[in-house]
Amino acid sequence: MTMLLQVQRRLTDLLGVSGPETAMSAGAAVPVPHYFADLRAMIAMIFRSWPVAREYASTPCLAVTLDAEYESRAAQAKPLLNTPGKKKTSKPYTAPPTGSLATGAALDIATNLLDAQDPGDARSRLAPLVQRLREVDLALSTWLRRPSWISVSLRQAIMDLPTGRRGPVSFFSVATPG
């Protein structure tokens, strides 16, 4: 509970009237509303790429809680695979948890992942999740990379590296005008 109280306090401080205008997300300062959008995107990435993010849980109890939450979501998605038309199999993974412990556990991991020291650290932390998401759900990856959905720093942490540079390869890329 100590870990969850720390996460709660941190998020409450960001939402306070006298709270900061920016928060660190993926190694860069972003406006607080963008940070909360990044948290929501991270929760979707966490659940859809589970158990890859498990190592970022602050306690074994929180990881076990998300094991059960993931199983529930996978069971909800399974019948959607055989539906005609658009499958919407990502939907169970993108919904916020309804239980308080699962919500706290997901926010714990999301804040841990976004707490990167710099953009390179963010890219390293997120690369395994991005790779797993790439393997299991390209439709969700398209949804998550919308410019209006996540901060610039998170988008840069999960986008492709320019040709000739070494590093993790992602399915996210940012189109440039022109």
Coordinates of N, CA, C and O in Angstrom, one line a residue:
M1 N 0.8 -1.2 0.0 CA 0.0 0.0 0.0 C 0.9 1.3 0.0 O 0.4 2.3 -0.5
T2 N 2.1 1.2 0.6 CA 2.9 2.3 0.6 C 3.2 2.8 -0.8 O 3.2 4.0 -1.1
M3 N 3.5 1.9 -1.7 CA 3.8 2.2 -3.1 C 2.6 2.9 -3.8 O 2.8 3.9 -4.5
L4 N 1.4 2.4 -3.5 CA 0.2 2.9 -4.1 C -0.1 4.3 -3.6 O -0.5 5.2 -4.3
L5 N 0.2 4.5 -2.3 CA 0.0 5.8 -1.7 C 1.0 6.9 -2.3 O 0.6 8.0 -2.6
Q6 N 2.2 6.4 -2.6 CA 3.1 7.3 -3.3 C 2.7 7.7 -4.7 O 2.8 8.9 -5.0
V7 N 2.2 6.8 -5.4 CA 1.7 7.0 -6.8 C 0.5 8.0 -6.7 O 0.4 9.0 -7.4
Q8 N -0.4 7.7 -5.7 CA -1.6 8.5 -5.6 C -1.2 10.0 -5.2 O -1.7 10.9 -5.8
R9 N -0.3 10.1 -4.3 CA 0.2 11.4 -3.8 C 0.8 12.2 -5.0 O 0.5 13.4 -5.2
R10 N 1.6 11.5 -5.8 CA 2.2 12.1 -6.9 C 1.2 12.7 -7.9 O 1.3 13.8 -8.4
L11 N 0.2 11.8 -8.2 CA -0.8 12.2 -9.2 C -1.7 13.3 -8.7 O -2.1 14.3 -9.4
T12 N -2.0 13.2 -7.4 CA -2.8 14.3 -6.8 C -2.1 15.6 -6.8 O -2.7 16.7 -7.0
D13 N -0.8 15.6 -6.5 CA 0.0 16.8 -6.5 C 0.0 17.5 -7.9 O -0.1 18.7 -8.0
L14 N 0.0 16.6 -9.0 CA 0.0 17.1 -10.3 C -1.4 17.8 -10.6 O -1.4 18.7 -11.4
L15 N -2.4 17.3 -10.0 CA -3.8 17.8 -10.3 C -4.2 19.0 -9.4 O -5.2 19.6 -9.6
G16 N -3.4 19.3 -8.4 CA -3.7 20.3 -7.4 C -3.7 21.7 -8.1 O -3.0 22.0 -9.1
V17 N -4.5 22.6 -7.5 CA -4.6 24.0 -8.0 C -3.2 24.6 -8.1 O -2.9 25.4 -9.0
S18 N -2.4 24.4 -7.1 CA -1.1 25.0 -7.1 C 0.0 24.0 -7.6 O 1.2 24.2 -7.3
G19 N -0.5 23.0 -8.3 CA 0.5 22.0 -8.8 C 1.3 22.5 -10.0 O 1.1 23.7 -10.5
P20 N 2.3 21.8 -10.4 CA 3.2 22.2 -11.5 C 2.5 22.3 -12.8 O 1.4 21.6 -13.0
E21 N 3.0 23.0 -13.7 CA 2.4 23.1 -15.1 C 3.0 22.0 -16.0 O 2.3 21.7 -17.0
T22 N 4.1 21.4 -15.6 CA 4.7 20.3 -16.4 C 5.0 19.1 -15.5 O 5.1 19.3 -14.3
A23 N 5.2 18.0 -16.1 CA 5.6 16.8 -15.5 C 6.6 16.1 -16.4 O 6.5 16.3 -17.6
M24 N 7.5 15.3 -15.9 CA 8.4 14.5 -16.7 C 7.7 13.3 -17.3 O 7.1 12.5 -16.5
S25 N 7.9 13.1 -18.6 CA 7.3 12.0 -19.2 C 8.2 11.5 -20.3 O 8.6 12.3 -21.2
A26 N 8.7 10.3 -20.3 CA 9.6 9.8 -21.3 C 10.8 10.6 -21.5 O 11.3 10.8 -22.6
G27 N 11.4 11.1 -20.3 CA 12.6 11.8 -20.4 C 12.6 13.3 -20.7 O 13.6 13.9 -20.9
A28 N 11.4 13.9 -20.8 CA 11.2 15.3 -21.1 C 10.0 15.9 -20.3 O 9.1 15.2 -20.0
A29 N 10.1 17.2 -20.1 CA 9.0 17.9 -19.4 C 7.9 18.1 -20.4 O 8.1 18.5 -21.6
V30 N 6.7 17.8 -20.0 CA 5.5 17.9 -20.8 C 4.4 18.6 -20.0 O 4.4 18.5 -18.8
P31 N 3.4 19.3 -20.6 CA 2.3 19.8 -19.9 C 1.6 18.7 -19.1 O 1.5 17.6 -19.6
V32 N 1.1 19.0 -17.9 CA 0.5 18.0 -17.1 C -0.6 17.2 -17.8 O -0.7 16.0 -17.7
P33 N -1.5 17.9 -18.6 CA -2.5 17.1 -19.3 C -1.9 16.1 -20.3 O -2.5 15.0 -20.4
H34 N -0.8 16.4 -20.9 CA -0.2 15.5 -21.8 C 0.4 14.3 -21.0 O 0.4 13.2 -21.4
Y35 N 0.9 14.6 -19.8 CA 1.4 13.5 -18.9 C 0.2 12.5 -18.6 O 0.4 11.3 -18.7
F36 N -1.0 13.0 -18.3 CA -2.1 12.1 -18.1 C -2.5 11.3 -19.3 O -2.9 10.2 -19.2
A37 N -2.4 11.9 -20.5 CA -2.7 11.2 -21.7 C -1.6 10.1 -21.9 O -2.0 9.0 -22.3
D38 N -0.4 10.4 -21.6 CA 0.7 9.4 -21.7 C 0.4 8.2 -20.7 O 0.6 7.1 -21.1
L39 N -0.1 8.6 -19.5 CA -0.4 7.5 -18.6 C -1.5 6.6 -19.2 O -1.4 5.3 -19.1
R40 N -2.5 7.1 -19.8 CA -3.6 6.3 -20.4 C -3.0 5.5 -21.5 O -3.3 4.3 -21.6
A41 N -2.2 6.0 -22.3 CA -1.6 5.2 -23.4 C -0.7 4.1 -22.9 O -0.7 3.0 -23.4
M42 N 0.1 4.5 -21.8 CA 0.9 3.5 -21.2 C 0.1 2.3 -20.6 O 0.5 1.1 -20.7
I43 N -1.0 2.6 -20.0 CA -1.8 1.5 -19.5 C -2.3 0.6 -20.6 O -2.3 -0.6 -20.4
A44 N -2.7 1.1 -21.7 CA -3.1 0.3 -22.9 C -1.9 -0.5 -23.3 O -2.0 -1.7 -23.6
M45 N -0.7 0.1 -23.4 CA 0.5 -0.7 -23.8 C 0.9 -1.8 -22.8 O 1.2 -2.9 -23.2
I46 N 0.7 -1.4 -21.5 CA 1.0 -2.4 -20.5 C 0.2 -3.6 -20.6 O 0.6 -4.8 -20.6
F47 N -1.2 -3.4 -20.7 CA -2.1 -4.6 -20.8 C -1.9 -5.4 -22.1 O -2.0 -6.6 -22.1
R48 N -1.7 -4.7 -23.2 CA -1.7 -5.4 -24.5 C -0.3 -6.1 -24.6 O -0.2 -7.1 -25.4
S49 N 0.7 -5.6 -24.0 CA 2.0 -6.3 -24.1 C 2.4 -7.2 -22.9 O 3.5 -7.7 -22.8
W50 N 1.4 -7.3 -22.0 CA 1.7 -8.1 -20.8 C 2.1 -9.5 -21.1 O 1.7 -10.1 -22.1
P51 N 3.1 -10.1 -20.5 CA 3.7 -9.7 -19.2 C 5.0 -9.0 -19.3 O 5.8 -8.9 -18.3
V52 N 5.3 -8.4 -20.5 CA 6.6 -7.7 -20.7 C 6.8 -6.6 -19.6 O 7.9 -6.4 -19.1
A53 N 5.8 -5.8 -19.3 CA 5.9 -4.7 -18.3 C 6.0 -5.2 -16.9 O 6.2 -4.4 -16.0
R54 N 5.8 -6.4 -16.6 CA 5.7 -7.0 -15.3 C 6.9 -6.6 -14.4 O 6.8 -6.3 -13.2
E55 N 8.1 -6.5 -15.0 CA 9.3 -6.2 -14.2 C 9.3 -4.8 -13.7 O 10.1 -4.5 -12.8
Y56 N 8.4 -3.9 -14.2 CA 8.4 -2.6 -13.7 C 7.4 -2.4 -12.5 O 7.3 -1.3 -12.0
A57 N 6.7 -3.5 -12.1 CA 5.8 -3.4 -10.9 C 6.7 -3.2 -9.7 O 7.8 -3.8 -9.5
S58 N 6.3 -2.3 -8.8 CA 7.1 -2.0 -7.6 C 7.1 -3.1 -6.6 O 8.0 -3.2 -5.8
T59 N 6.1 -4.0 -6.6 CA 6.0 -5.1 -5.6 C 5.5 -6.4 -6.3 O 4.7 -6.3 -7.3
P60 N 5.8 -7.6 -5.8 CA 5.2 -8.8 -6.4 C 3.7 -8.8 -6.3 O 3.1 -9.3 -7.3
C61 N 3.2 -8.3 -5.3 CA 1.7 -8.2 -5.1 C 1.0 -7.4 -6.3 O 0.0 -7.9 -6.8
L62 N 1.6 -6.3 -6.6 CA 1.1 -5.5 -7.7 C 1.2 -6.3 -9.0 O 0.3 -6.2 -9.9
A63 N 2.3 -7.0 -9.2 CA 2.5 -7.7 -10.5 C 1.4 -8.9 -10.6 O 0.8 -9.1 -11.6
V64 N 1.2 -9.5 -9.5 CA 0.2 -10.6 -9.4 C -1.2 -10.1 -9.7 O -2.0 -10.7 -10.4
T65 N -1.5 -8.9 -9.2 CA -2.8 -8.3 -9.4 C -3.0 -8.0 -10.9 O -4.1 -8.3 -11.5
L66 N -1.9 -7.6 -11.6 CA -2.0 -7.3 -13.0 C -2.0 -8.6 -13.8 O -2.6 -8.6 -14.9
D67 N -1.4 -9.7 -13.3 CA -1.5 -11.0 -14.0 C -3.0 -11.3 -14.1 O -3.5 -11.7 -15.2
A68 N -3.7 -11.2 -13.0 CA -5.2 -11.6 -13.0 C -6.0 -10.6 -13.9 O -6.9 -11.0 -14.6
E69 N -5.6 -9.3 -13.8 CA -6.3 -8.3 -14.7 C -6.1 -8.6 -16.2 O -7.0 -8.6 -17.0
Y70 N -4.9 -9.0 -16.5 CA -4.6 -9.3 -17.9 C -5.4 -10.5 -18.4 O -5.9 -10.5 -19.5
E71 N -5.4 -11.6 -17.5 CA -6.2 -12.8 -17.9 C -7.6 -12.4 -18.1 O -8.2 -13.0 -19.1
S72 N -8.2 -11.6 -17.3 CA -9.6 -11.2 -17.5 C -9.8 -10.4 -18.8 O -10.7 -10.7 -19.6
R73 N -8.9 -9.6 -19.2 CA -8.9 -8.8 -20.4 C -8.7 -9.7 -21.6 O -9.4 -9.6 -22.7
A74 N -7.8 -10.7 -21.5 CA -7.6 -11.6 -22.6 C -8.9 -12.5 -22.9 O -9.2 -12.7 -24.0
A75 N -9.5 -12.9 -21.8 CA -10.8 -13.6 -21.9 C -11.9 -12.8 -22.6 O -12.7 -13.3 -23.4
Q76 N -11.9 -11.5 -22.3 CA -12.9 -10.6 -23.0 C -12.6 -10.4 -24.4 O -13.5 -10.3 -25.3
A77 N -11.3 -10.4 -24.8 CA -10.9 -10.2 -26.2 C -11.1 -11.4 -27.1 O -11.3 -11.3 -28.3
K78 N -11.0 -12.6 -26.5 CA -11.0 -13.8 -27.3 C -12.2 -14.0 -28.1 O -12.1 -14.3 -29.3
P79 N -13.4 -13.8 -27.6 CA -14.6 -13.9 -28.5 C -14.7 -12.9 -29.6 O -15.3 -13.1 -30.6
L80 N -14.0 -11.8 -29.5 CA -14.0 -10.7 -30.5 C -13.2 -11.2 -31.7 O -13.4 -10.6 -32.8
L81 N -12.3 -12.1 -31.6 CA -11.5 -12.6 -32.7 C -12.4 -13.2 -33.8 O -12.0 -13.1 -35.0
N82 N -13.5 -13.8 -33.5 CA -14.3 -14.5 -34.5 C -15.5 -13.6 -34.9 O -16.5 -14.2 -35.5
T83 N -15.5 -12.4 -34.7 CA -16.6 -11.5 -35.1 C -16.4 -11.0 -36.5 O -15.2 -10.7 -36.9
P84 N -17.5 -10.8 -37.3 CA -17.3 -10.3 -38.6 C -17.0 -8.8 -38.5 O -17.3 -8.1 -37.6
G85 N -16.3 -8.2 -39.6 CA -16.0 -6.8 -39.6 C -14.8 -6.5 -38.7 O -14.0 -7.3 -38.4
K86 N -14.9 -5.2 -38.3 CA -13.8 -4.7 -37.4 C -13.8 -5.5 -36.1 O -14.8 -5.6 -35.4
K87 N -12.7 -6.1 -35.7 CA -12.6 -7.0 -34.6 C -12.7 -6.3 -33.2 O -13.3 -6.9 -32.3
K88 N -12.2 -5.1 -33.1 CA -12.2 -4.4 -31.8 C -11.6 -5.2 -30.6 O -12.0 -5.1 -29.5
T89 N -10.6 -6.1 -31.0 CA -10.0 -6.9 -29.9 C -9.1 -6.1 -29.0 O -8.7 -6.5 -27.9
S90 N -8.7 -4.9 -29.4 CA -7.9 -4.0 -28.5 C -8.8 -3.4 -27.4 O -8.2 -3.0 -26.4
K91 N -10.0 -3.3 -27.6 CA -10.9 -2.6 -26.7 C -10.7 -3.1 -25.2 O -10.6 -2.3 -24.3
P92 N -10.7 -4.4 -24.9 CA -10.6 -4.8 -23.5 C -9.2 -4.4 -22.9 O -9.1 -4.2 -21.7
Y93 N -8.2 -4.2 -23.8 CA -6.9 -3.8 -23.3 C -6.8 -2.3 -23.0 O -5.9 -1.9 -22.3
T94 N -7.6 -1.5 -23.7 CA -7.4 -0.1 -23.6 C -8.3 0.5 -22.5 O -8.1 1.7 -22.1
A95 N -9.3 -0.2 -22.0 CA -10.2 0.3 -21.0 C -9.4 0.4 -19.6 O -8.7 -0.5 -19.3
P96 N -9.6 1.5 -18.9 CA -9.0 1.6 -17.6 C -9.5 0.5 -16.7 O -10.7 0.1 -16.8
P97 N -8.7 0.0 -15.8 CA -9.2 -1.0 -14.8 C -10.3 -0.4 -14.0 O -10.4 0.8 -13.7
T98 N -11.3 -1.3 -13.5 CA -12.4 -0.8 -12.7 C -12.0 -1.0 -11.2 O -12.5 -0.3 -10.4
G99 N -11.2 -2.0 -10.9 CA -10.9 -2.2 -9.5 C -9.8 -1.3 -9.0 O -8.9 -0.9 -9.8
S100 N -9.9 -0.9 -7.8 CA -8.9 0.1 -7.3 C -7.5 -0.5 -7.2 O -6.5 0.2 -7.5
L101 N -7.3 -1.7 -6.8 CA -6.0 -2.3 -6.7 C -5.3 -2.5 -8.1 O -4.2 -2.1 -8.3
A102 N -6.1 -2.9 -9.1 CA -5.6 -3.0 -10.4 C -5.3 -1.7 -11.0 O -4.3 -1.5 -11.7
T103 N -6.1 -0.7 -10.7 CA -5.9 0.7 -11.2 C -4.6 1.2 -10.6 O -3.7 1.7 -11.4
G104 N -4.4 1.0 -9.3 CA -3.1 1.4 -8.7 C -1.9 0.7 -9.2 O -0.9 1.3 -9.5
A105 N -2.1 -0.6 -9.4 CA -1.0 -1.4 -10.0 C -0.6 -0.9 -11.4 O 0.6 -0.8 -11.7
A106 N -1.6 -0.7 -12.2 CA -1.3 -0.2 -13.6 C -0.7 1.2 -13.6 O 0.3 1.4 -14.3
L107 N -1.2 2.1 -12.7 CA -0.6 3.4 -12.6 C 0.8 3.3 -12.1 O 1.7 4.1 -12.5
D108 N 1.1 2.4 -11.2 CA 2.4 2.2 -10.6 C 3.4 1.9 -11.8 O 4.5 2.5 -11.9
I109 N 3.1 0.9 -12.6 CA 4.0 0.6 -13.7 C 4.1 1.7 -14.7 O 5.2 2.0 -15.2
A110 N 2.9 2.3 -15.0 CA 3.0 3.4 -16.0 C 3.9 4.5 -15.6 O 4.7 5.1 -16.3
T111 N 3.8 4.9 -14.3 CA 4.6 6.0 -13.8 C 6.1 5.6 -13.8 O 7.0 6.4 -14.1
N112 N 6.3 4.3 -13.4 CA 7.7 3.8 -13.4 C 8.3 3.9 -14.8 O 9.5 4.2 -15.0
L113 N 7.5 3.5 -15.8 CA 8.0 3.5 -17.2 C 8.2 4.9 -17.7 O 9.2 5.2 -18.4
L114 N 7.3 5.8 -17.3 CA 7.5 7.2 -17.8 C 8.6 8.0 -17.1 O 9.0 9.0 -17.5
D115 N 9.0 7.5 -15.9 CA 10.0 8.2 -15.1 C 11.4 8.0 -15.7 O 12.4 7.9 -14.9
A116 N 11.6 8.0 -16.9 CA 12.9 7.9 -17.5 C 13.7 9.2 -17.3 O 13.2 10.3 -17.2
Q117 N 15.0 9.0 -17.1 CA 15.9 10.1 -16.9 C 16.1 11.0 -18.1 O 16.3 12.2 -18.0
D118 N 16.1 10.4 -19.3 CA 16.3 11.1 -20.5 C 15.6 10.4 -21.6 O 15.2 9.2 -21.4
P119 N 15.6 10.9 -22.8 CA 14.9 10.2 -23.9 C 15.5 8.9 -24.3 O 14.8 8.0 -24.6
G120 N 16.8 8.7 -24.2 CA 17.4 7.4 -24.4 C 17.0 6.4 -23.4 O 16.8 5.2 -23.8
D121 N 16.9 6.8 -22.2 CA 16.5 5.9 -21.1 C 15.0 5.5 -21.4 O 14.6 4.3 -21.3
A122 N 14.2 6.4 -21.8 CA 12.8 6.2 -22.1 C 12.7 5.1 -23.3 O 11.9 4.2 -23.2
R123 N 13.5 5.3 -24.3 CA 13.5 4.4 -25.4 C 13.9 3.0 -25.0 O 13.2 2.0 -25.4
S124 N 14.9 2.9 -24.1 CA 15.3 1.6 -23.7 C 14.2 0.9 -22.8 O 14.0 -0.3 -23.0
R125 N 13.6 1.7 -22.0 CA 12.5 1.1 -21.1 C 11.4 0.6 -21.9 O 10.8 -0.4 -21.6
L126 N 11.0 1.4 -22.9 CA 9.8 1.1 -23.7 C 10.0 0.1 -24.9 O 9.0 -0.4 -25.3
A127 N 11.2 -0.1 -25.3 CA 11.5 -0.9 -26.4 C 10.9 -2.3 -26.3 O 10.2 -2.8 -27.3
P128 N 11.0 -3.0 -25.2 CA 10.4 -4.4 -25.1 C 8.8 -4.3 -25.2 O 8.3 -5.2 -25.8
L129 N 8.2 -3.3 -24.6 CA 6.8 -3.2 -24.7 C 6.3 -2.9 -26.2 O 5.4 -3.5 -26.7
V130 N 7.1 -2.0 -26.8 CA 6.8 -1.7 -28.2 C 6.9 -2.9 -29.1 O 6.1 -3.2 -29.9
Q131 N 8.0 -3.7 -28.9 CA 8.2 -4.8 -29.7 C 7.1 -5.8 -29.5 O 6.6 -6.4 -30.5
R132 N 6.7 -6.1 -28.3 CA 5.6 -7.0 -28.0 C 4.3 -6.5 -28.6 O 3.5 -7.3 -29.2
L133 N 4.0 -5.2 -28.5 CA 2.8 -4.7 -29.0 C 2.8 -4.8 -30.6 O 1.8 -5.1 -31.2
R134 N 3.9 -4.6 -31.1 CA 4.1 -4.8 -32.6 C 3.7 -6.2 -33.0 O 3.1 -6.4 -34.1
E135 N 4.1 -7.1 -32.2 CA 3.8 -8.5 -32.6 C 2.4 -8.9 -32.4 O 1.9 -9.8 -33.2
V136 N 1.7 -8.3 -31.5 CA 0.3 -8.8 -31.2 C -0.8 -7.9 -31.6 O -1.9 -8.3 -31.7
D137 N -0.5 -6.6 -31.9 CA -1.7 -5.7 -32.2 C -1.3 -4.4 -32.9 O -1.2 -3.4 -32.3
L138 N -1.1 -4.5 -34.2 CA -0.8 -3.4 -35.0 C -1.9 -2.3 -35.0 O -1.6 -1.1 -35.1
A139 N -3.1 -2.8 -34.9 CA -4.2 -1.8 -34.9 C -4.1 -0.9 -33.7 O -4.3 0.3 -33.8
L140 N -3.8 -1.4 -32.5 CA -3.6 -0.6 -31.3 C -2.4 0.3 -31.5 O -2.5 1.5 -31.0
S141 N -1.4 -0.2 -32.1 CA -0.2 0.7 -32.3 C -0.6 1.9 -33.1 O -0.1 3.0 -32.8
T142 N -1.4 1.8 -34.1 CA -1.8 2.9 -34.9 C -2.6 3.9 -34.1 O -2.4 5.1 -34.2
W143 N -3.5 3.4 -33.3 CA -4.3 4.2 -32.4 C -3.5 5.0 -31.4 O -3.7 6.2 -31.2
L144 N -2.5 4.3 -30.8 CA -1.7 5.0 -29.8 C -0.7 6.0 -30.4 O -0.3 6.9 -29.7
R145 N -0.4 6.0 -31.6 CA 0.6 6.9 -32.2 C 0.0 8.2 -32.7 O 0.7 9.1 -33.2
R146 N -1.3 8.4 -32.6 CA -1.9 9.6 -33.1 C -1.3 10.8 -32.4 O -1.1 10.8 -31.1
P147 N -0.9 11.8 -33.1 CA -0.2 13.0 -32.5 C -1.1 13.6 -31.4 O -0.5 14.1 -30.4
S148 N -2.4 13.6 -31.5 CA -3.2 14.2 -30.5 C -3.4 13.3 -29.3 O -3.9 13.7 -28.3
W149 N -2.9 12.1 -29.3 CA -3.1 11.2 -28.3 C -2.0 11.2 -27.2 O -2.3 11.0 -26.0
I150 N -0.7 11.2 -27.6 CA 0.4 11.2 -26.6 C 1.3 12.4 -26.8 O 1.3 13.0 -27.8
S151 N 2.1 12.6 -25.8 CA 3.1 13.7 -25.9 C 4.2 13.5 -26.9 O 4.4 12.3 -27.3
V152 N 4.8 14.5 -27.3 CA 5.9 14.5 -28.3 C 7.0 13.6 -27.7 O 7.6 12.7 -28.4
S153 N 7.3 13.7 -26.4 CA 8.4 12.9 -25.8 C 8.1 11.4 -25.8 O 9.0 10.6 -26.2
L154 N 6.9 11.1 -25.5 CA 6.5 9.6 -25.6 C 6.5 9.1 -27.0 O 7.1 8.1 -27.3
R155 N 6.0 9.9 -27.9 CA 6.0 9.5 -29.4 C 7.4 9.3 -29.9 O 7.7 8.4 -30.6
Q156 N 8.3 10.2 -29.4 CA 9.7 10.1 -29.9 C 10.4 8.9 -29.3 O 11.2 8.2 -29.9
A157 N 10.0 8.5 -28.0 CA 10.6 7.3 -27.4 C 10.1 6.0 -28.0 O 10.8 5.0 -27.9
I158 N 9.0 6.0 -28.8 CA 8.5 4.8 -29.3 C 8.5 4.8 -30.9 O 8.1 3.8 -31.5
M159 N 9.1 5.8 -31.5 CA 9.1 5.9 -32.9 C 10.4 5.2 -33.5 O 11.3 4.9 -32.7
D160 N 10.4 5.0 -34.8 CA 11.5 4.4 -35.5 C 12.7 5.3 -35.4 O 12.6 6.5 -35.4
L161 N 13.9 4.7 -35.3 CA 15.1 5.4 -35.4 C 15.4 5.7 -36.8 O 15.1 4.9 -37.7
P162 N 16.1 6.8 -37.2 CA 16.5 7.0 -38.6 C 17.4 5.9 -39.0 O 18.1 5.3 -38.3
T163 N 17.3 5.6 -40.3 CA 18.1 4.6 -41.0 C 19.6 4.8 -40.6 O 20.1 5.9 -40.7
G164 N 20.3 3.7 -40.3 CA 21.7 3.8 -40.1 C 22.1 3.9 -38.6 O 23.2 3.8 -38.2
R165 N 21.1 4.2 -37.7 CA 21.3 4.3 -36.3 C 20.9 3.0 -35.6 O 20.0 2.3 -36.0
R166 N 21.7 2.6 -34.6 CA 21.4 1.4 -33.9 C 20.4 1.7 -32.7 O 20.4 2.8 -32.2
G167 N 19.6 0.7 -32.4 CA 18.7 0.9 -31.3 C 17.4 0.1 -31.6 O 17.3 -0.6 -32.6
P168 N 16.5 0.1 -30.7 CA 15.3 -0.7 -30.9 C 14.5 -0.2 -32.1 O 14.4 1.0 -32.3
V169 N 13.9 -1.1 -32.8 CA 13.0 -0.8 -33.9 C 11.6 -0.8 -33.4 O 11.2 -1.7 -32.7
S170 N 10.8 0.2 -33.8 CA 9.4 0.3 -33.4 C 8.5 0.4 -34.6 O 9.0 0.7 -35.7
F171 N 7.3 0.1 -34.4 CA 6.3 0.3 -35.4 C 5.7 1.7 -35.4 O 5.0 2.0 -36.3
F172 N 6.1 2.5 -34.5 CA 5.6 3.8 -34.4 C 6.5 4.7 -35.2 O 7.7 4.7 -35.1
S173 N 5.9 5.6 -36.0 CA 6.7 6.6 -36.7 C 5.9 7.8 -36.8 O 4.6 7.8 -36.8
V174 N 6.5 8.9 -36.9 CA 5.8 10.2 -37.0 C 6.0 10.7 -38.4 O 7.1 10.9 -38.9
A175 N 4.9 11.0 -39.1 CA 4.9 11.5 -40.4 C 5.3 13.0 -40.3 O 4.8 13.7 -39.4
T176 N 6.2 13.4 -41.2 CA 6.5 14.9 -41.2 C 5.9 15.5 -42.4 O 5.8 14.9 -43.5
P177 N 5.4 16.7 -42.2 CA 4.8 17.4 -43.4 C 5.8 17.7 -44.4 O 7.0 17.9 -44.2
G178 N 5.3 17.7 -45.6 CA 6.2 18.1 -46.7 C 6.3 17.2 -47.7 O 6.6 17.0 -48.7

